[in-house]
Short mmCIF file of C-alpha atoms and ligand atoms in Angstrom, two decimals:
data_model
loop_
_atom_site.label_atom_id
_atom_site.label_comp_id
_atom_site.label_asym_id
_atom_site.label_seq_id
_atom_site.Cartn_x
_atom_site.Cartn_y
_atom_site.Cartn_z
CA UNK E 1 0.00 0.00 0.00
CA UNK E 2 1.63 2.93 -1.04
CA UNK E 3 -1.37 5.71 -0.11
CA UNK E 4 -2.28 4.62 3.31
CA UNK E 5 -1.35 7.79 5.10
CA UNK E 6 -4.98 9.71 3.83
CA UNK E 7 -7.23 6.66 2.76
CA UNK E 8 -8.45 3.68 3.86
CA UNK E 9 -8.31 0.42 2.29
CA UNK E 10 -11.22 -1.98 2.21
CA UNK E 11 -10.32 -5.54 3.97
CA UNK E 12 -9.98 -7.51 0.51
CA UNK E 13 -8.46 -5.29 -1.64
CA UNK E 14 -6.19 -2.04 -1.23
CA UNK E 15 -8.44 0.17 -3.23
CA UNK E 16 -8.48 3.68 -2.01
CA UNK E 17 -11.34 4.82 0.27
CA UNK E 18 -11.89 8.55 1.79
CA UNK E 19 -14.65 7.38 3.90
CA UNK E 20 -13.08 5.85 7.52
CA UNK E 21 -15.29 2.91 7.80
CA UNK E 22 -16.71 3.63 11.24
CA UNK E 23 -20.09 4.72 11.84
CA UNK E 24 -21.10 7.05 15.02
CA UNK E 25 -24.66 6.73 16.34
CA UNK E 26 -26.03 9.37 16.82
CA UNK E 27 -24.23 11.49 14.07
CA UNK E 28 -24.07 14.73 16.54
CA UNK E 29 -25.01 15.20 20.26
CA UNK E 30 -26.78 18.12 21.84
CA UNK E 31 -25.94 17.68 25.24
CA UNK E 32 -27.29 20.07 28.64
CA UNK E 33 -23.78 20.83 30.92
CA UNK E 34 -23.70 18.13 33.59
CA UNK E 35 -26.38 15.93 32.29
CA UNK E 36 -25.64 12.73 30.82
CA UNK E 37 -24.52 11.79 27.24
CA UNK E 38 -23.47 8.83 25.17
CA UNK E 39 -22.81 7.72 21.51
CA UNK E 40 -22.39 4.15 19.59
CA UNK E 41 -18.93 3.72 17.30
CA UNK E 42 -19.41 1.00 15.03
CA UNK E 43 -17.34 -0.61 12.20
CA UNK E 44 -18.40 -3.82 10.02
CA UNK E 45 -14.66 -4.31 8.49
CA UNK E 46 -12.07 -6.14 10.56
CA UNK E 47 -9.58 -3.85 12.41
CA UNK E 48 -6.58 -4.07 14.23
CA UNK E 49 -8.39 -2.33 17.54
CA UNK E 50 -11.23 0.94 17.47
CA UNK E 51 -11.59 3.07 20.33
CA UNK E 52 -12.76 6.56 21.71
CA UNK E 53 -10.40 9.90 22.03
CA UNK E 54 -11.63 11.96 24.85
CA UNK E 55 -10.75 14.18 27.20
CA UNK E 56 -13.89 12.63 29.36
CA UNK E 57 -15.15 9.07 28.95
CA UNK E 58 -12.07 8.12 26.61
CA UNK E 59 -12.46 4.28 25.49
CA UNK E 60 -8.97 2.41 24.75
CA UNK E 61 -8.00 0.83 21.68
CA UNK E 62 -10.54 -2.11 21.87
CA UNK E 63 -9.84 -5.41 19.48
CA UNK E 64 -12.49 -8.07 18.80
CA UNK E 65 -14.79 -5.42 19.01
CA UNK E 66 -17.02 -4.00 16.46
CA UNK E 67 -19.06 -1.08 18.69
CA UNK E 68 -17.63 0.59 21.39
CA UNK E 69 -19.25 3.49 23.58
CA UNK E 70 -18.35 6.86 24.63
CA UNK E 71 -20.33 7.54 27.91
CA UNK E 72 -19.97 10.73 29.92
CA UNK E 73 -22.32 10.69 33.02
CA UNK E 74 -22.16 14.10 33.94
CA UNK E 75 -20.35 16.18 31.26
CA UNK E 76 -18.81 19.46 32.39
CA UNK E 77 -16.67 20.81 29.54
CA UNK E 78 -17.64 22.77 27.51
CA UNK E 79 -15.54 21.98 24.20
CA UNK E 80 -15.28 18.40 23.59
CA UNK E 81 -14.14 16.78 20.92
CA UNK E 82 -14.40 13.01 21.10
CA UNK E 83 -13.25 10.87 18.55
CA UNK E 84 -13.71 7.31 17.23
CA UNK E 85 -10.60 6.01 15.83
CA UNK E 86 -10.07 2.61 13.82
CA UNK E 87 -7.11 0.74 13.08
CA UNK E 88 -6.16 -1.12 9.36
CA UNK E 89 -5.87 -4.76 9.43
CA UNK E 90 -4.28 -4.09 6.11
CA UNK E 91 -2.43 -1.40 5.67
CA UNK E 92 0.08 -1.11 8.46
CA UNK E 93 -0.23 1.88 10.79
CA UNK E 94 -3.31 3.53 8.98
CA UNK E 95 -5.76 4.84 11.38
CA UNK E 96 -8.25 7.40 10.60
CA UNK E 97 -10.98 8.63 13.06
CA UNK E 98 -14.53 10.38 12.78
CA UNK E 99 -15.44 13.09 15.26
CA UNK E 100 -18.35 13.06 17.28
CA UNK E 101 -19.81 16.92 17.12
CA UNK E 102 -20.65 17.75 20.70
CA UNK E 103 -22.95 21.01 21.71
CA UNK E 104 -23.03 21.70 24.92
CA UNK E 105 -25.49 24.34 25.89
CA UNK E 106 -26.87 25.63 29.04
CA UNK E 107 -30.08 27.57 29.76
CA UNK E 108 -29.05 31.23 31.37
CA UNK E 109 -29.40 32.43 34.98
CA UNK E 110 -31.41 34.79 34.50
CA UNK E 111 -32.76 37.48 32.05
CA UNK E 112 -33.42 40.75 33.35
CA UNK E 113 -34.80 43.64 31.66
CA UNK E 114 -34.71 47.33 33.03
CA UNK E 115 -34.87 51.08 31.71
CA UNK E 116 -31.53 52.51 30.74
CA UNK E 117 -30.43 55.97 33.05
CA UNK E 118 -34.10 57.09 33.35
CA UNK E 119 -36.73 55.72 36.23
CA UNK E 120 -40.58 56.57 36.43
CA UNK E 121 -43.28 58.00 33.84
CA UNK E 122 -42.03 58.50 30.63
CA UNK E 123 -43.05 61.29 28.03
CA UNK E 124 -44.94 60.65 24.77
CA UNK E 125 -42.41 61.96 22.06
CA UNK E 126 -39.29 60.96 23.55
CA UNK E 127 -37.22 58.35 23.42
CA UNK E 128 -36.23 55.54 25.82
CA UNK E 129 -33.56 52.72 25.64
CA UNK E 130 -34.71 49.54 27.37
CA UNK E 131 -32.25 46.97 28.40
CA UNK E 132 -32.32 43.00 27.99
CA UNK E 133 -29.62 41.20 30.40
CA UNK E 134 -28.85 37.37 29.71
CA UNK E 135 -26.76 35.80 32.34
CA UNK E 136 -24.73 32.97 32.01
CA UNK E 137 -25.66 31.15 28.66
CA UNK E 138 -24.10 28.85 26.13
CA UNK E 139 -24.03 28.33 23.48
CA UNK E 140 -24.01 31.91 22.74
CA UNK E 141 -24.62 31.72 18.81
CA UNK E 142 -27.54 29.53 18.92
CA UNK E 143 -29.31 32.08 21.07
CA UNK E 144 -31.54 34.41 19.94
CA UNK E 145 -33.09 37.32 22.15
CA UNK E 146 -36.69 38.31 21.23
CA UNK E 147 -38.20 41.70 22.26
CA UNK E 148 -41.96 41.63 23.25
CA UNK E 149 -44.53 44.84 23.69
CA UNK E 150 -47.48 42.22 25.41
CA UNK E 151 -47.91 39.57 23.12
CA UNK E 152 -46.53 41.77 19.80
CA UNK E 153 -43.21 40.52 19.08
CA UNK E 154 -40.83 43.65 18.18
CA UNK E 155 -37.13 42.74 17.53
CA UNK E 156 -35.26 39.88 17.64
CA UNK E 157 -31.01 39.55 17.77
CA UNK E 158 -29.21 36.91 17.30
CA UNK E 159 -25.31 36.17 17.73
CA UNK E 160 -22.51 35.47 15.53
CA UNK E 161 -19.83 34.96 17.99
CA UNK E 162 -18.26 31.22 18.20
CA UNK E 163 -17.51 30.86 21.78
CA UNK E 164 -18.74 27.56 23.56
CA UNK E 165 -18.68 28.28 26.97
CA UNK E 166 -20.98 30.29 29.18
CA UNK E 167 -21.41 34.54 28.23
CA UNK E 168 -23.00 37.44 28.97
CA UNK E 169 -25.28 39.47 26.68
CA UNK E 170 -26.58 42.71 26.74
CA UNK E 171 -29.18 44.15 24.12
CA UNK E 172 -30.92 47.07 24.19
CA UNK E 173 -33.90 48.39 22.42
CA UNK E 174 -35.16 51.88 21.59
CA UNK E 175 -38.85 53.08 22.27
CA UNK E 176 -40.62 56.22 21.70
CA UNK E 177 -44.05 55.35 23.19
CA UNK E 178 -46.73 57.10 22.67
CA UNK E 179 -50.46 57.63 24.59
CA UNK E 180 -51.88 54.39 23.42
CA UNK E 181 -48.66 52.51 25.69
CA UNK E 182 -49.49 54.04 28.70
CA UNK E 183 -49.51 50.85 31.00
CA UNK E 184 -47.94 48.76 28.32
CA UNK E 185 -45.84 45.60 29.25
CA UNK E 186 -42.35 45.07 27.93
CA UNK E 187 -40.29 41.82 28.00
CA UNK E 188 -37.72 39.89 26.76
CA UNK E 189 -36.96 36.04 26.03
CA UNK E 190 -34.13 34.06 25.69
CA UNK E 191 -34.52 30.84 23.31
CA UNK E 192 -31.95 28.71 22.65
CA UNK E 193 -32.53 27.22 19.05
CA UNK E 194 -30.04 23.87 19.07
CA UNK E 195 -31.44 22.29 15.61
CA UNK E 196 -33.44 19.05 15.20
CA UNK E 197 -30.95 17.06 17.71
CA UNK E 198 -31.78 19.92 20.54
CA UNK E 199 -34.43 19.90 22.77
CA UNK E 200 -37.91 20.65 21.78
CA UNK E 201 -39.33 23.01 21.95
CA UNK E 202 -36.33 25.13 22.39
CA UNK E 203 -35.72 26.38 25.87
CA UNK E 204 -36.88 29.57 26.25
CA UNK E 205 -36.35 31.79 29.42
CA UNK E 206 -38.30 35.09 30.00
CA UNK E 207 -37.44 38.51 31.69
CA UNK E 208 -40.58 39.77 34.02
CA UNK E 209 -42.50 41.95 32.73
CA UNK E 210 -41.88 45.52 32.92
CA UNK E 211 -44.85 48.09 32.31
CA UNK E 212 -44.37 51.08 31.74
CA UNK E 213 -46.40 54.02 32.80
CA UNK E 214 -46.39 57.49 29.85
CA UNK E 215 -47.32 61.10 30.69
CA UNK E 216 -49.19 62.80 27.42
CA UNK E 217 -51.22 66.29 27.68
CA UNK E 218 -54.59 66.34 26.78
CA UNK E 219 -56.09 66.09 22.88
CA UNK E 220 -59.66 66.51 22.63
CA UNK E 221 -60.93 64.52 19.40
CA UNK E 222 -63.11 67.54 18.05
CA UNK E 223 -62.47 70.93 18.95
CA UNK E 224 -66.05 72.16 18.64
CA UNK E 225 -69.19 70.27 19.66
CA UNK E 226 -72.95 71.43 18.91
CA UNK E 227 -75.07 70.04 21.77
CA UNK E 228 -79.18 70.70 21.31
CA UNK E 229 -80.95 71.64 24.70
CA UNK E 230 -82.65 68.44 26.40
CA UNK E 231 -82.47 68.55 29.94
CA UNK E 232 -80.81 65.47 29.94
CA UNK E 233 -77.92 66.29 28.16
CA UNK E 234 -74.62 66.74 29.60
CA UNK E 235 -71.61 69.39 28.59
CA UNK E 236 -69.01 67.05 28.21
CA UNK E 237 -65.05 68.08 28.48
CA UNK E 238 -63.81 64.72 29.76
CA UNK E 239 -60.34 63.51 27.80
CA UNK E 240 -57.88 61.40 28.56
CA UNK E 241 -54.79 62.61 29.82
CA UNK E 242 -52.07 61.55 32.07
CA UNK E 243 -51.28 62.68 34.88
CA UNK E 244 -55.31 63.26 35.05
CA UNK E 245 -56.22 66.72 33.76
CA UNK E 246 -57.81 69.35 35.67
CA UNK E 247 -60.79 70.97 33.99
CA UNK E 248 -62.00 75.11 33.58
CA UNK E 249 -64.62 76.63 32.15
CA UNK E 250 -64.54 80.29 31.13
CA UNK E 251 -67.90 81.02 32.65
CA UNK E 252 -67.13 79.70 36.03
CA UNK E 253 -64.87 81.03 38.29
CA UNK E 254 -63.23 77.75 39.97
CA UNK E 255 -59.83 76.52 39.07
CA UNK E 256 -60.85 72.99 38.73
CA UNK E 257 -63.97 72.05 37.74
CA UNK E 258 -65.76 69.43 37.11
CA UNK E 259 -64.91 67.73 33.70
CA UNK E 260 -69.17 67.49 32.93
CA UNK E 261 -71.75 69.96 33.14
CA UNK E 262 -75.38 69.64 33.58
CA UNK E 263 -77.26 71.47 30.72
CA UNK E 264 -80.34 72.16 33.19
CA UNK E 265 -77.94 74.15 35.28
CA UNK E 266 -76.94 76.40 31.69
CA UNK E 267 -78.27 79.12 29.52
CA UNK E 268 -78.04 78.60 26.14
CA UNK E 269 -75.01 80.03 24.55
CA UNK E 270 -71.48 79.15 23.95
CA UNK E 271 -69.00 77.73 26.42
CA UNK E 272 -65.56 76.92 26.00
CA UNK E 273 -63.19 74.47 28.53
CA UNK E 274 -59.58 73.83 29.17
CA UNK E 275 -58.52 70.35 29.96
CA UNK E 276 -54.98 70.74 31.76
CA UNK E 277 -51.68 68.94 32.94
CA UNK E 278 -48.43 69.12 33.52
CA UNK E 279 -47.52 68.66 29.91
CA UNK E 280 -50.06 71.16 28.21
CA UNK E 281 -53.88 72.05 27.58
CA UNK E 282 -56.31 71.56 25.04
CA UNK E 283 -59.50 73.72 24.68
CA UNK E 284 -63.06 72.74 23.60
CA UNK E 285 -65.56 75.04 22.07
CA UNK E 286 -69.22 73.64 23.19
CA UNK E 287 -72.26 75.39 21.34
CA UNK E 288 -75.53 74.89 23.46
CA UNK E 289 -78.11 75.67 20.98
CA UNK E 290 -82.15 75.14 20.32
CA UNK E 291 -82.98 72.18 18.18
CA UNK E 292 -84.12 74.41 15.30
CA UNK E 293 -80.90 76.49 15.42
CA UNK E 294 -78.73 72.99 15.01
CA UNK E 295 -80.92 72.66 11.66
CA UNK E 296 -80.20 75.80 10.86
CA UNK E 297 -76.55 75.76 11.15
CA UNK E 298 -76.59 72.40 9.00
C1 NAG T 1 -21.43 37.25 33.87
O1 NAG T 1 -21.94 38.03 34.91
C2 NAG T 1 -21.76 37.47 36.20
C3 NAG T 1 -22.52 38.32 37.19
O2 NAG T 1 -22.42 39.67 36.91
C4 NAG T 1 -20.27 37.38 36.49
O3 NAG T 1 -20.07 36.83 37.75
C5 NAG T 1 -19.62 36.52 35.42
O4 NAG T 1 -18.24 36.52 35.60
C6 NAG T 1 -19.94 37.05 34.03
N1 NAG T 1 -19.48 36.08 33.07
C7 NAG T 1 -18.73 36.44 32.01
C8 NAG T 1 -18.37 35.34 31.08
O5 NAG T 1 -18.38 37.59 31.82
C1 NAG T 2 -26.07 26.32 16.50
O1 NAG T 2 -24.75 26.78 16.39
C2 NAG T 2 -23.93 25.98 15.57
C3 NAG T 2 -22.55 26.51 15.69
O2 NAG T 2 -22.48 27.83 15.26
C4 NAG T 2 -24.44 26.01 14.16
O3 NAG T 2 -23.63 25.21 13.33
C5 NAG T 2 -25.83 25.52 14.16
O4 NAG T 2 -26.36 25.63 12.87
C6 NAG T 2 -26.68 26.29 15.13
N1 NAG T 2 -27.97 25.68 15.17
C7 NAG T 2 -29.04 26.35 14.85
C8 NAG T 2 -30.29 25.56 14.87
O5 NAG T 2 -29.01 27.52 14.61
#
């Protein structure tokens, strides 16, 4: 045999063959640190001994043998490379191996999400960076960090690096809420995505929930309203506001009034009132009119 150092060579013949003639079972392992983990090397050619390269749960060179195992009980590193050698009959000293791909992953800590350098209400119009915190996890480009507003998913990030044992990762995200998130939840989730020989479904851990409470002045949704005289009909300045908005109107004297006026208490005319808080005013122009003068104005 004159090509033995690259190829193997069948039992009967020395024909040249790139393929080592071992078989591991399963192909690749996905494998949680500490828990358990094992895999089948098997040959159907005669040998001169097989056996398993590791730095945990090594197996020596093994003759008479045609499947060996590599067995790990509690596995605790995090980049192993185990390998299932095989020894020509034929061809002296031609060995060639197969390794056994080994992920070994681990669910994180914790994932914590907070508000970046700002604490309490925040301000429609402005921006605010919120902050994801994943503690302890591995492997690091298998994970993917998803960004929730309730149950609206908003961003997701995934990793690139190649590093196999445990990391930390922070992510931020950008928000400029408006009115309509006043009391909305944020959150974040950390799945770990470890292909078809991971666990399914893939092991997700979430942040707690963190709602978020936004000041905006007040907006009426018309400006001007045309209410006929019935003497159950109300003036109505209510709008929604936060914090809560005081109410005037320009024919009373009181600084805060209440947001709803009975029309029995009113002459007929034309009153205008000021919803106010700490972040601005809007006015409403109320026309208290006869029946007839509503058709007329149509
Ligand atoms: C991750 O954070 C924890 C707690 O802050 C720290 O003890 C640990 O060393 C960090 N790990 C890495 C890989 O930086
Ligand atoms: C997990 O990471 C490994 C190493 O980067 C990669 O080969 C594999 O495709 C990843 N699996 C998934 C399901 O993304």
């Amino acid at each position: 045999c004159y090509f033995c150092g690259l190829y193997w060579f069948s039992n009967t013949s020395c024909s040249v063959d790139s393929q080592c003639p071992v078989q591991i079972i399963p192909r690749s392992v996905v494998v949680r640190y500490g828990d358990n983990v094992s895999a089948d090397c098997k040959t159907s050619v005669l040998h001169e001994g097989m056996g398993w390269e590791a730095s945990e749960g090594a197996v020596p060179m093994t003759k008479n043998q045609n499947l060996i195992t590599w067995r790990v009980p509690e596995l605790t590193e995090w980049d192993i490379k185990p390998l299932c050698y095989i020894n020509s009959k034929r061809c002296n000293n031609n060995q060639c191996e197969i390794e056994l791909p080994v992920t070994v992953f681990k669910t994180p800590d914790s994932v914590f999400i907070s508000t970046v350098n700002h604490r309490g209400p925040m301000m429609e119009g402005q921006q605010y960076e919120l902050q994801c915190d994943v503690h302890n996890v591995a492997p690091v480009q298998n994970l993917t960090v998803k960004w929730y507003k309730g149950q609206t998913l908003l961003k997701q990030t995934n990793f690139t690096d190649t590093i196999e044992t445990p990391v930390n990762k922070t992510i931020t995200l950008l928000i400029g809420p408006d009115r309509a998130d006043d009391g909305a939840e944020y959150w974040c989730e950390a799945e770990l995505d470890l292909g078809a020989d991971g666990p399914q479904p893939h092991p997700t851990n979430s942040s707690k929930p963190l709602s978020i409470a936004v000041y905006y002045k007040p907006k009426h949704s018309s400006s001007t309203e045309t209410i006929i005289q019935d003497d159950k009909v109300m003036l109505d300045c209510t709008v929604k506001a936060n914090p809560a908005p005081m109410y005037t109107w320009d024919h009373l004297k009181e600084k805060n009034s209440s947001s709803v006026l009975k029309s029995s208490a009113l002459s007929l005319g034309n009153y205008t009132c000021t919803a106010t808080n700490t972040l601005g005013r809007d006015s409403k122009f109320l026309i208290f009119t006869f029946l007839l003068f509503k058709r007329m104005l149509q």
